[in-house]
XYZ file of C-alpha atoms in Angstrom:
774
model
C 16.740 -50.930 0.973
C 13.138 -51.471 -0.175
C 10.512 -52.498 2.399
C 7.390 -54.341 1.211
C 4.290 -54.384 3.438
C 1.626 -57.063 2.886
C -1.748 -57.384 4.603
C -1.057 -60.811 6.141
C 1.883 -63.214 6.655
C 0.806 -65.756 3.994
C 1.052 -63.147 1.222
C 4.470 -62.067 2.507
C 5.629 -65.709 2.238
C 4.330 -65.936 -1.365
C 6.116 -62.754 -2.409
C 9.328 -63.772 -0.612
C 9.360 -67.126 -2.406
C 8.572 -65.497 -5.763
C 11.388 -62.923 -5.322
C 13.769 -65.640 -4.056
C 14.109 -64.073 -0.611
C 14.912 -66.804 1.916
C 16.228 -65.173 5.119
C 13.558 -65.242 7.852
C 13.861 -62.643 10.637
C 11.630 -61.781 13.582
C 8.594 -60.255 11.842
C 9.997 -59.998 8.318
C 11.924 -61.656 5.464
C 15.187 -60.201 4.130
C 17.313 -60.566 0.994
C 18.164 -59.215 -2.470
C 17.771 -55.617 -1.299
C 14.273 -56.203 0.103
C 12.672 -56.565 3.498
C 9.174 -58.033 3.392
C 6.998 -57.518 6.450
C 3.286 -57.916 7.116
C 0.297 -56.559 9.005
C -2.524 -58.512 10.648
C -5.293 -56.510 8.971
C -5.964 -53.172 10.695
C -2.992 -52.664 13.049
C -3.738 -48.932 13.320
C -7.190 -47.479 14.022
C -8.868 -44.183 14.814
C -8.458 -42.893 18.360
C -11.246 -43.208 20.939
C -13.165 -40.080 22.085
C -11.278 -39.796 25.414
C -7.971 -39.823 23.519
C -8.986 -36.324 22.340
C -10.699 -34.968 25.475
C -11.045 -36.731 28.827
C -14.583 -35.399 29.272
C -15.626 -37.296 26.111
C -15.102 -40.614 27.925
C -18.252 -40.092 30.001
C -21.472 -40.714 28.070
C -23.699 -37.635 28.336
C -26.130 -35.823 26.054
C -24.352 -32.522 26.762
C -21.162 -33.631 24.973
C -22.967 -34.662 21.769
C -22.195 -34.463 18.940
C -18.575 -35.570 19.406
C -16.612 -34.490 16.330
C -12.795 -34.251 16.537
C -11.253 -31.239 14.825
C -8.681 -33.600 13.352
C -8.718 -37.386 13.597
C -5.775 -39.115 15.248
C -4.474 -42.692 15.002
C -3.466 -45.239 17.618
C -2.045 -48.756 17.658
C -4.447 -51.675 17.997
C -4.604 -52.932 21.561
C -3.223 -56.496 21.678
C 0.443 -57.196 22.433
C 1.229 -59.239 19.275
C -0.233 -56.493 17.080
C 1.810 -53.812 18.841
C 4.999 -55.863 18.525
C 4.509 -56.342 14.764
C 3.578 -52.689 14.328
C 6.805 -51.588 15.997
C 8.728 -53.959 13.697
C 7.051 -52.331 10.666
C 7.802 -48.842 11.999
C 11.484 -49.716 12.511
C 11.733 -51.124 8.955
C 9.895 -48.145 7.455
C 12.277 -45.720 9.202
C 15.303 -47.493 7.669
C 13.772 -47.881 4.193
C 14.865 -45.947 1.135
C 11.588 -46.883 -0.561
C 8.389 -48.509 0.677
C 6.188 -50.781 -1.447
C 2.515 -51.154 -0.549
C 1.461 -54.770 -1.238
C -1.700 -54.863 0.850
C -4.913 -56.054 -0.824
C -5.590 -53.991 -3.925
C -8.761 -52.218 -2.780
C -10.174 -49.503 -0.522
C -9.558 -51.232 2.826
C -6.117 -52.508 1.822
C -5.126 -48.952 0.935
C -6.435 -47.701 4.303
C -4.474 -50.352 6.236
C -1.233 -49.268 4.542
C -1.765 -45.504 4.739
C -2.779 -45.577 8.409
C 0.396 -47.564 9.251
C 2.491 -45.187 7.104
C 1.000 -42.176 8.905
C 1.302 -43.684 12.405
C 4.950 -44.559 11.675
C 5.573 -40.895 10.703
C 6.948 -41.960 7.329
C 4.613 -39.980 5.058
C 7.577 -38.221 3.437
C 9.146 -41.520 2.315
C 8.795 -42.407 -1.384
C 6.475 -45.365 -1.898
C 5.208 -47.542 -4.737
C 2.015 -49.564 -5.129
C 1.768 -53.256 -6.118
C -1.610 -53.757 -7.791
C -2.417 -57.367 -8.724
C -5.590 -59.416 -9.168
C -4.168 -62.854 -8.370
C -1.355 -64.325 -6.275
C 0.150 -66.586 -8.941
C 3.895 -66.244 -9.415
C 3.286 -64.842 -12.893
C 0.942 -62.144 -11.545
C 3.334 -61.220 -8.714
C 6.342 -60.919 -11.056
C 4.333 -58.903 -13.563
C 3.071 -56.648 -10.765
C 6.600 -55.933 -9.497
C 7.693 -55.173 -13.047
C 4.886 -52.601 -13.281
C 4.962 -50.951 -9.836
C 2.968 -47.707 -9.755
C 3.748 -44.457 -7.954
C 1.868 -44.752 -4.652
C 0.462 -41.236 -4.992
C -1.608 -42.372 -7.973
C -3.850 -44.049 -5.378
C -4.382 -40.952 -3.213
C -8.039 -40.734 -4.234
C -8.614 -44.352 -3.220
C -7.119 -43.510 0.187
C -9.255 -40.376 0.501
C -12.406 -42.447 -0.099
C -11.255 -45.069 2.429
C -10.450 -42.354 4.990
C -13.852 -40.717 4.481
C -15.542 -44.105 4.945
C -13.599 -44.766 8.152
C -14.150 -41.323 9.687
C -17.823 -41.062 8.679
C -18.567 -44.469 10.208
C -16.838 -43.322 13.418
C -18.777 -40.038 13.597
C -22.238 -41.380 12.752
C -21.881 -44.656 14.652
C -20.436 -43.214 17.842
C -22.808 -40.244 18.120
C -25.968 -42.148 17.189
C -25.071 -45.063 19.489
C -24.411 -42.784 22.461
C -27.500 -40.670 21.781
C -29.975 -43.551 21.535
C -28.336 -45.492 24.369
C -28.598 -42.450 26.672
C -32.185 -41.650 25.645
C -33.583 -45.190 25.411
C -31.001 -47.531 26.944
C -32.910 -48.173 30.132
C -30.936 -49.989 32.853
C -27.668 -50.061 30.958
C -28.877 -51.233 27.534
C -26.472 -50.461 24.703
C -28.193 -49.596 21.402
C -25.584 -49.892 18.650
C -26.292 -47.865 15.503
C -24.213 -47.837 12.317
C -24.170 -45.807 9.118
C -24.742 -48.958 7.023
C -25.884 -51.662 9.461
C -28.977 -49.765 10.684
C -30.538 -49.272 7.205
C -29.914 -52.992 6.530
C -31.622 -53.870 9.827
C -34.519 -51.562 8.876
C -35.017 -53.511 5.616
C -35.330 -56.780 7.558
C -37.620 -55.288 10.226
C -39.860 -53.782 7.528
C -40.141 -57.121 5.708
C -40.952 -58.953 8.967
C -43.613 -56.328 9.772
C -45.187 -56.814 6.331
C -45.329 -60.569 6.946
C -46.764 -60.154 10.470
C -49.481 -57.735 9.341
C -50.369 -59.672 6.192
C -53.995 -60.809 6.037
C -54.495 -63.636 3.520
C -57.372 -63.217 1.095
C -59.254 -65.867 -0.818
C -59.236 -65.762 -4.593
C -60.719 -67.954 -7.316
C -59.295 -68.909 -10.705
C -61.150 -70.120 -13.772
C -59.371 -72.591 -16.020
C -60.261 -75.236 -18.543
C -58.600 -78.451 -19.693
C -58.416 -78.851 -23.478
C -56.370 -81.646 -25.094
C -54.613 -82.356 -21.784
C -53.461 -78.722 -21.601
C -54.583 -76.270 -18.901
C -55.734 -72.891 -20.242
C -56.132 -70.002 -17.767
C -58.879 -67.374 -17.975
C -57.281 -64.338 -19.650
C -59.005 -61.905 -17.282
C -57.034 -63.059 -14.237
C -58.228 -63.947 -10.733
C -61.594 -63.309 -9.091
C -62.049 -61.792 -5.650
C -65.550 -63.291 -5.310
C -66.453 -66.941 -5.854
C -69.862 -66.007 -7.260
C -68.240 -64.123 -10.167
C -66.031 -67.102 -11.076
C -68.973 -69.504 -10.840
C -71.140 -67.216 -13.035
C -68.529 -67.286 -15.805
C -68.133 -71.057 -15.368
C -71.857 -71.612 -15.913
C -71.713 -69.370 -18.993
C -69.061 -71.534 -20.726
C -70.145 -74.951 -19.478
C -71.436 -77.037 -22.383
C -69.914 -74.844 -25.110
C -67.075 -76.016 -27.336
C -63.564 -74.630 -26.973
C -61.950 -73.011 -30.038
C -58.302 -72.098 -30.666
C -58.259 -68.460 -31.824
C -54.513 -67.817 -32.216
C -51.176 -69.635 -32.071
C -48.182 -67.324 -31.790
C -44.594 -68.467 -31.575
C -41.377 -66.538 -31.113
C -37.769 -67.422 -30.479
C -36.031 -66.110 -27.375
C -32.263 -65.855 -27.081
C -30.924 -66.189 -23.542
C -27.278 -65.165 -23.231
C -24.957 -66.790 -20.689
C -24.942 -64.989 -17.325
C -22.308 -62.354 -16.637
C -19.226 -63.446 -14.729
C -19.224 -63.418 -10.931
C -18.519 -60.447 -8.746
C -18.391 -61.185 -5.016
C -22.027 -60.338 -4.256
C -23.351 -62.417 -7.155
C -21.139 -65.332 -6.063
C -22.444 -65.027 -2.485
C -26.062 -64.977 -3.687
C -25.561 -68.006 -5.938
C -23.833 -70.071 -3.245
C -26.590 -69.159 -0.782
C -29.324 -70.305 -3.167
C -27.535 -73.482 -4.307
C -25.907 -74.738 -1.116
C -27.145 -72.549 1.743
C -23.716 -70.906 2.245
C -23.745 -67.723 4.315
C -22.175 -64.654 2.726
C -19.349 -64.850 5.262
C -18.738 -68.547 4.506
C -18.503 -67.809 0.780
C -16.122 -64.875 1.296
C -13.890 -66.880 3.640
C -13.747 -69.764 1.172
C -13.093 -67.447 -1.796
C -10.256 -65.797 0.134
C -8.720 -69.245 0.781
C -8.906 -70.137 -2.931
C -7.348 -66.752 -3.780
C -4.476 -67.241 -1.345
C -3.949 -70.736 -2.815
C -3.699 -69.017 -6.238
C -6.678 -70.886 -7.758
C -8.925 -67.852 -8.388
C -8.455 -64.119 -8.933
C -9.091 -61.419 -6.319
C -12.550 -62.075 -4.833
C -13.504 -58.702 -3.265
C -14.547 -57.203 -6.590
C -17.706 -55.413 -7.677
C -17.108 -55.933 -11.409
C -18.585 -58.712 -13.569
C -16.394 -57.896 -16.573
C -12.851 -58.504 -17.824
C -10.495 -55.897 -19.276
C -9.731 -55.941 -23.016
C -6.050 -56.771 -22.449
C -7.107 -60.131 -20.953
C -8.491 -61.455 -24.257
C -5.155 -62.968 -25.266
C -5.037 -65.010 -22.068
C -8.420 -66.710 -22.526
C -7.287 -69.513 -24.849
C -4.297 -70.548 -22.655
C -6.487 -70.450 -19.543
C -9.197 -72.610 -21.141
C -6.544 -75.025 -22.433
C -5.185 -75.310 -18.883
C -8.680 -75.962 -17.485
C -9.338 -78.503 -20.255
C -6.332 -80.460 -19.065
C -7.794 -80.522 -15.554
C -11.248 -81.505 -14.311
C -13.215 -79.500 -16.920
C -12.247 -81.348 -20.116
C -15.829 -82.497 -20.960
C -17.233 -78.976 -20.458
C -14.597 -77.295 -22.637
C -14.513 -80.013 -25.333
C -17.399 -78.516 -27.415
C -15.568 -75.152 -27.681
C -13.328 -74.284 -30.635
C -10.556 -72.510 -28.742
C -9.195 -71.004 -31.957
C -12.518 -69.261 -32.664
C -13.585 -67.987 -29.251
C -16.237 -65.273 -29.109
C -14.683 -62.369 -27.170
C -17.360 -59.695 -27.215
C -18.083 -56.584 -25.196
C -20.662 -58.446 -23.107
C -17.733 -59.745 -21.025
C -14.747 -57.576 -22.044
C -15.316 -53.922 -21.183
C -12.599 -51.645 -19.766
C -15.164 -49.045 -18.722
C -16.778 -51.536 -16.331
C -13.573 -52.707 -14.664
C -12.389 -50.363 -11.906
C -10.120 -51.758 -9.164
C -10.490 -55.412 -10.180
C -12.069 -57.538 -12.891
C -14.608 -60.333 -12.371
C -13.721 -63.484 -10.410
C -12.326 -66.191 -12.699
C -10.057 -69.241 -12.281
C -6.302 -68.877 -12.684
C -3.915 -71.218 -14.515
C -2.945 -72.757 -11.145
C -5.220 -75.808 -10.997
C -6.281 -77.115 -7.571
C -5.388 -80.469 -6.072
C -7.201 -81.511 -2.900
C -9.911 -79.071 -1.922
C -12.318 -79.047 1.012
C -16.048 -79.494 0.332
C -16.669 -75.749 0.474
C -13.678 -74.937 -1.718
C -14.666 -77.585 -4.275
C -18.228 -76.269 -4.611
C -17.060 -72.675 -4.885
C -14.293 -73.405 -7.379
C -16.654 -75.430 -9.590
C -19.212 -72.606 -9.590
C -16.577 -70.030 -10.610
C -15.020 -72.262 -13.298
C -18.364 -73.288 -14.860
C -19.597 -69.670 -14.896
C -16.366 -68.677 -16.651
C -16.609 -71.505 -19.217
C -20.283 -70.671 -19.868
C -19.260 -67.195 -21.077
C -17.767 -68.805 -24.211
C -20.757 -71.016 -24.992
C -23.474 -70.023 -27.466
C -26.776 -68.591 -26.178
C -29.679 -70.820 -25.217
C -32.427 -70.689 -27.888
C -36.006 -71.155 -26.711
C -39.219 -71.400 -28.682
C -41.971 -69.698 -26.707
C -45.515 -70.447 -27.932
C -48.588 -68.572 -26.722
C -51.931 -70.207 -27.552
C -55.198 -68.270 -27.193
C -58.630 -69.827 -27.101
C -62.229 -68.906 -26.347
C -65.556 -70.486 -25.489
C -68.807 -68.557 -25.642
C -66.775 -65.331 -26.005
C -64.736 -65.952 -22.837
C -60.973 -65.703 -23.527
C -58.306 -68.176 -22.310
C -54.594 -68.603 -22.938
C -51.603 -70.837 -22.174
C -47.864 -70.592 -22.796
C -45.324 -73.305 -23.531
C -41.533 -73.192 -23.763
C -39.379 -75.594 -25.737
C -35.576 -75.531 -25.561
C -34.499 -75.546 -29.234
C -30.777 -75.383 -28.481
C -29.569 -75.534 -24.872
C -26.319 -73.653 -25.561
C -24.664 -72.656 -22.248
C -27.502 -74.232 -20.248
C -26.050 -77.639 -21.126
C -23.472 -76.877 -18.411
C -26.270 -76.744 -15.827
C -28.040 -80.016 -16.687
C -28.834 -80.871 -13.087
C -30.194 -77.444 -12.222
C -33.839 -77.958 -11.142
C -34.777 -74.403 -12.089
C -33.656 -74.997 -15.673
C -35.555 -78.319 -15.864
C -38.811 -76.618 -14.878
C -38.494 -74.100 -17.713
C -39.425 -76.688 -20.336
C -43.189 -76.967 -20.913
C -44.062 -78.779 -24.131
C -47.459 -78.105 -25.723
C -49.290 -80.282 -28.249
C -49.432 -78.888 -31.765
C -52.478 -76.595 -31.898
C -54.068 -75.253 -35.091
C -55.911 -71.964 -35.285
C -59.651 -72.560 -35.713
C -59.730 -76.099 -34.295
C -62.513 -76.862 -31.828
C -63.360 -79.561 -29.339
C -64.767 -80.403 -25.919
C -63.127 -79.077 -22.761
C -63.450 -79.379 -18.976
C -63.844 -75.979 -17.257
C -63.415 -75.659 -13.469
C -62.960 -73.138 -10.674
C -60.176 -73.512 -8.100
C -59.752 -71.613 -4.863
C -56.492 -70.207 -3.495
C -55.187 -67.791 -0.889
C -52.821 -64.865 -1.276
C -49.470 -65.492 0.413
C -47.403 -63.028 2.462
C -44.028 -61.720 1.309
C -41.224 -64.182 1.994
C -38.662 -63.504 4.747
C -35.269 -62.378 3.538
C -32.853 -65.144 2.711
C -29.184 -64.172 2.644
C -29.301 -64.135 -1.171
C -32.369 -61.873 -1.240
C -30.890 -59.512 1.359
C -27.610 -59.261 -0.578
C -29.639 -58.282 -3.666
C -31.410 -55.556 -1.699
C -28.114 -54.327 -0.228
C -26.594 -54.259 -3.710
C -29.447 -52.104 -5.044
C -30.020 -49.937 -1.922
C -33.377 -51.529 -1.188
C -34.763 -51.470 -4.734
C -36.173 -54.622 -6.316
C -34.779 -55.192 -9.790
C -34.489 -58.205 -12.112
C -32.990 -56.507 -15.169
C -29.213 -57.070 -15.310
C -28.472 -53.681 -16.928
C -30.424 -51.777 -14.277
C -28.812 -53.905 -11.566
C -25.385 -52.775 -12.745
C -26.480 -49.120 -12.544
C -27.969 -49.553 -9.049
C -24.718 -51.127 -7.788
C -23.212 -47.636 -7.754
C -25.529 -46.813 -4.846
C -25.545 -50.047 -2.868
C -25.438 -50.513 0.912
C -21.826 -51.183 1.821
C -19.418 -52.777 -0.647
C -19.001 -56.403 -1.784
C -16.125 -56.687 0.684
C -18.179 -55.489 3.703
C -21.690 -56.906 3.189
C -20.963 -60.282 4.784
C -19.463 -58.531 7.824
C -22.521 -56.268 8.147
C -24.853 -59.289 8.270
C -22.603 -61.072 10.792
C -22.412 -57.922 12.962
C -26.216 -57.680 13.117
C -26.360 -61.348 14.157
C -23.586 -60.896 16.727
C -25.448 -57.969 18.290
C -28.669 -60.013 18.428
C -30.576 -57.645 16.142
C -31.237 -60.417 13.609
C -31.023 -64.213 13.707
C -30.731 -67.074 11.243
C -33.546 -69.585 10.978
C -32.437 -72.113 8.369
C -31.946 -69.990 5.230
C -33.989 -67.034 6.504
C -32.749 -63.886 8.245
C -35.309 -62.605 10.775
C -35.299 -59.595 13.089
C -35.226 -60.214 16.842
C -37.277 -58.324 19.418
C -34.204 -56.204 20.136
C -33.784 -55.396 16.427
C -37.434 -54.464 16.025
C -37.316 -52.308 19.145
C -34.203 -50.475 17.969
C -35.858 -49.541 14.673
C -39.027 -48.520 16.569
C -37.167 -46.012 18.781
C -35.285 -44.337 15.904
C -37.477 -41.426 14.904
C -34.950 -40.068 12.387
C -35.841 -41.815 9.120
C -32.498 -40.809 7.617
C -30.660 -43.128 10.022
C -32.764 -45.982 8.624
C -32.702 -44.868 4.992
C -31.253 -47.285 2.453
C -31.480 -44.548 -0.198
C -29.426 -42.037 1.809
C -26.779 -44.609 2.710
C -26.653 -45.629 -0.966
C -26.080 -41.984 -1.933
C -23.148 -41.843 0.495
C -21.638 -44.970 -1.035
C -22.051 -43.429 -4.491
C -20.166 -40.329 -3.347
C -17.359 -42.455 -1.883
C -16.968 -44.118 -5.291
C -16.869 -40.669 -6.903
C -14.120 -39.637 -4.464
C -12.128 -42.680 -5.664
C -12.536 -41.346 -9.215
C -11.603 -37.752 -8.206
C -15.150 -36.670 -9.088
C -16.252 -35.557 -5.609
C -14.599 -33.429 -2.919
C -13.793 -35.478 0.227
C -13.988 -32.336 2.406
C -17.507 -31.696 1.114
C -18.470 -35.308 1.871
C -17.245 -35.026 5.466
C -18.974 -31.652 5.882
C -22.252 -33.323 4.834
C -21.665 -36.164 7.315
C -20.977 -33.703 10.149
C -24.084 -31.657 9.292
C -26.145 -34.857 9.230
C -24.741 -35.933 12.614
C -25.454 -32.549 14.209
C -29.110 -32.920 13.189
C -29.451 -36.461 14.599
C -29.816 -35.087 18.142
C -32.603 -32.711 17.083
C -34.439 -35.431 15.153
C -34.295 -37.786 18.159
C -36.735 -35.522 20.002
C -39.500 -36.347 17.499
C -42.373 -38.256 19.117
C -42.262 -42.000 18.423
C -46.040 -42.256 18.565
C -49.083 -39.953 18.431
C -50.119 -39.468 22.069
C -53.326 -37.777 20.918
C -54.850 -41.025 19.650
C -54.902 -44.682 20.587
C -54.363 -46.416 17.255
C -55.845 -49.083 15.014
C -57.257 -52.456 15.973
C -54.569 -55.056 15.096
C -57.289 -57.459 13.847
C -59.499 -55.327 11.602
C -57.660 -51.961 11.509
C -60.646 -49.923 12.743
C -60.001 -47.227 15.404
C -59.627 -48.396 19.001
C -61.738 -46.644 21.665
C -61.325 -46.466 25.439
C -63.786 -48.249 27.701
C -64.146 -48.564 31.473
C -61.954 -51.679 31.834
C -59.988 -51.668 28.636
C -59.360 -50.394 25.116
C -61.543 -52.124 22.540
C -62.237 -52.105 18.811
C -64.834 -49.634 17.570
C -66.033 -52.412 15.275
C -67.262 -54.556 18.187
C -70.835 -54.391 16.855
C -69.615 -56.071 13.639
C -68.150 -58.874 15.738
C -64.528 -57.771 16.314
C -63.525 -59.051 19.738
C -60.217 -57.267 20.245
C -59.633 -55.755 23.679
C -56.531 -54.523 25.513
C -57.215 -54.596 29.238
C -56.185 -51.687 31.465
C -53.963 -53.975 33.501
C -51.605 -56.445 31.841
C -49.253 -58.636 33.903
C -49.744 -56.308 36.882
C -48.799 -53.193 34.841
C -51.462 -50.419 34.685
C -51.982 -49.711 30.972
C -52.487 -45.962 30.755
C -53.744 -44.151 27.664
C -50.072 -43.402 26.839
C -48.995 -47.051 27.129
C -52.009 -48.165 25.091
C -50.961 -45.716 22.339
C -47.432 -47.158 22.360
C -48.685 -50.745 22.209
C -51.201 -50.094 19.437
C -48.920 -47.906 17.310
C -45.476 -49.480 17.952
C -46.369 -52.986 19.097
C -44.387 -52.488 22.320
C -43.861 -50.077 25.205
C -40.807 -47.874 24.911
C -39.668 -48.621 28.457
C -39.587 -51.664 30.734
C -41.916 -52.053 33.730
C -42.164 -54.420 36.710
C -44.099 -57.368 35.320
C -45.796 -59.981 37.524
C -46.018 -63.521 36.096
C -47.038 -66.075 38.739
C -44.660 -65.636 41.671
C -42.021 -63.952 39.481
C -41.448 -60.204 39.302
C -39.054 -58.831 36.686
C -38.444 -55.888 34.373
C -39.981 -56.264 30.915
C -41.426 -54.345 28.009
C -45.069 -55.064 27.220
C -45.797 -56.132 23.630
C -48.850 -56.471 21.401
C -48.675 -58.773 18.364
C -50.586 -58.758 15.068
C -53.160 -61.176 16.537
C -53.982 -58.679 19.299
C -52.320 -60.753 22.028
C -50.456 -58.989 24.841
C -47.039 -60.329 25.830
C -43.726 -59.189 27.236
C -39.992 -59.176 26.550
C -37.872 -59.874 29.608
C -35.366 -57.069 30.038
C -32.543 -59.543 30.677
C -33.342 -61.881 27.753
C -30.969 -62.908 24.989
C -32.363 -60.459 22.448
C -33.716 -57.721 24.698
C -32.549 -54.788 26.848
C -30.421 -55.584 29.907
C -32.416 -55.169 33.106
C -29.666 -54.245 35.580
C -28.601 -50.701 36.321
C -25.216 -49.502 35.110
C -22.869 -48.960 38.046
C -20.009 -47.205 36.202
C -18.388 -46.485 32.856
C -16.184 -49.299 31.597
C -12.502 -48.288 31.985
C -11.468 -50.400 28.969
C -13.972 -49.352 26.284
C -16.995 -47.154 25.597
C -19.395 -49.585 27.292
C -20.997 -49.580 30.739
C -20.371 -51.868 33.713
C -23.679 -53.587 34.500
C -24.827 -56.129 37.034
C -25.549 -59.657 35.821
C -26.542 -62.729 37.862
C -22.890 -63.763 38.476
C -20.774 -60.669 37.895
C -20.391 -56.956 37.240
C -19.251 -56.882 33.625
C -19.089 -54.681 30.533
C -22.196 -54.286 28.356
C -19.859 -54.634 25.353
C -18.839 -58.204 26.233
C -20.287 -59.486 22.926
C -17.869 -57.190 21.101
C -14.857 -58.549 22.986
C -14.520 -56.409 26.143
C -13.105 -58.580 28.983
C -13.806 -56.254 31.944
C -15.393 -58.324 34.735
C -15.682 -58.435 38.543
C -17.130 -61.719 39.832
C -19.787 -61.445 42.569
C -18.020 -64.022 44.697
C -14.259 -63.861 45.244
C -12.589 -66.311 47.656
C -15.971 -67.120 49.270
C -16.735 -63.411 49.891
C -19.715 -61.670 48.267
C -18.774 -58.531 46.353
C -21.506 -55.891 46.518
C -22.312 -53.360 43.784
C -20.899 -50.598 46.015
C -17.582 -52.466 46.333
C -17.450 -53.024 42.586
C -18.203 -49.369 41.849
C -15.476 -48.187 44.224
C -12.991 -50.620 42.671
C -13.761 -49.327 39.151
C -13.840 -45.606 39.960
C -10.856 -45.463 42.398
C -8.933 -48.545 41.280
C -9.210 -50.358 44.645
C -11.623 -51.229 47.458
C -9.373 -50.776 50.474
C -8.711 -53.699 52.836
C -11.720 -56.020 53.089
C -12.236 -58.746 55.676
C -13.983 -62.107 55.281
C -12.069 -63.834 52.488
C -11.430 -67.583 52.820
C -8.723 -69.666 51.191
C -9.341 -73.046 49.561
C -8.342 -74.686 52.889
C -10.826 -72.539 54.868
C -8.342 -70.050 56.374
C -9.671 -66.480 56.744
C -7.647 -63.561 55.360
C -7.917 -59.852 54.514
C -7.120 -58.289 51.143
C -7.347 -55.079 49.149
C -8.970 -55.689 45.735
C -7.546 -53.761 42.795
C -9.019 -53.439 39.294
C -6.185 -53.634 36.752
C -6.737 -53.931 32.962
C -10.304 -55.149 33.483
C -9.387 -57.868 36.005
C -9.442 -58.097 39.807
C -6.104 -58.504 41.588
C -5.579 -59.172 45.307
C -3.129 -56.972 47.208
C -2.158 -58.151 50.658
C -0.307 -54.959 51.583
C -1.858 -51.716 52.766
C -3.795 -49.678 50.174
C -2.069 -46.619 48.771
């Protein structure tokens, strides 16, 4: 008996149909010597700290760092997951051979191996199905070429290192910074990858906030209806531009050189997941998660190949399949686009076919299974993938680039024009606005010709950096925070990216879910909570895109058996042990106040406030010694001027309201506050107990005592009013710590009848017991 495990039920159905297995059982299919069962993603996960030692359940600095001697596994919590997991375990125990048919990648391998280990079936022989599409042809071919499962041990080692390192760094850093800075029950969540990504966004937002626009002036002249720019660039002072203008005014303009060259622009490389996500974001405003979800749907419908790939190349053995695939597409909706191609003389060069650049999976391309009715999202995504694939077989775009130089009274000018000689592959993107703007046709100029011209000076202002769009952030994640336009260098930088193509969308969504960043139209902006988190992390390594990129590079080397997984984990543990020491670094220099936010001169202390030392030059900045009823000491002034916020919350008075809040100081020198109970700020209520269900804290909110991890799915809650009786914090604490309150009086039924009851806290919910307490 052979047991096949897939990652989800839909894939199990596809394989069952393809292998002609029709008998449906509870949790699996059966027939022809096979049993096909399925997971629901990660059914097995790493144990929680208190599963190792009970004292690790309580959050305290003394227990840090928490590093298990050996990691253990446990079943995922929900009942349906546990039921399916027990079905898999039963089937594995009875199997003569197990076939891993989870997604062919790092996480798919981890899902299978964790289930295999939890089921105590590691000694069973197992094979690996490795396919890049779910077409019947691909499935049959994959089963005909099953690999020994042990050939993928290095892939599992890399996945295991990723899983365990995220657990160690995330858990220890989160507990450390929550205990040190999580005033009144705030949970500060820190991750090995998510925190460097957040730091990139916070840094960009800070650059925008502190940007001071500067005036500049440009000198240009109009000759034969063509604008020529001054070759010396912009001017910082208007007087300099005007002086040069007066020098050339009245003199004839002469063409000194006309230089032309042809440029060959090759078709773009094929899509990997990140490039597809960037393109869909720029074209249609799709989020990375929306693109991945849609691509997964197209993959499961057999219309495209495996989407979670980081390769933009095809393997050499795929060359023979290109003509049949294009013929199939030609018979579908892409006949006009494929018509100009001679399918018998296709160009199959190393620009697209390169075995060395295909690791787990090749680039995303269409399959021979043409789609019927697609949703709007699926249609847009499928078209993008198909057109990019077809473009690879088109000739290059040929451009004629002409640079014309001129001068008047020995002042040099130049202009550049571009003419599309042969559109080549760009003919497939006729409606692309970016391509339309490339064409700039110049009149025919002759060297030595002269004539009148119209010089002028125009004024402009420098503009701040742009906020990250999802496409721009994905580029920075792909290159570990390095800006790069060259495709060859981009490919090299991908080895050290933040996260993987499969995880980047989830990282962005996690930051949004935790209220560290937010979407505003196409832009991703940091929230006050996100900016504060980065401000309190003194350890630059926790925020370092470069260091996280190095880790990702080492994980890839582990996959290739080029790096020792034990050495990787030893480095992670050493790093984690130092996090606690680094957290004691001062977050600001208490020995000085800081710079004026308006003019950047030193701030000095006065009798009633802290003012700019440049007040004699007219700077009017002042930070008063009392803001919203909070005395602003020298220490608080240092925090505000250097960090833009106080590190703790204080009782703020606004009108008749009194509430906990952090004081803030913006780039315009205006004092403000962040309410401690706001959507994107620390929680203002004191923690009353540890959450019995998860690693969070039970905190008081306006209507309940609930877990601080509610955004991440924890359901623990005690309502403040139960059957018309008010539940105090003391009652709630007793219920959580002892499991019950004892008999309480004063409850009222819906009909108004009074009754007594003992409240019990079971699985995160309150239950009434009308008997005597135990």
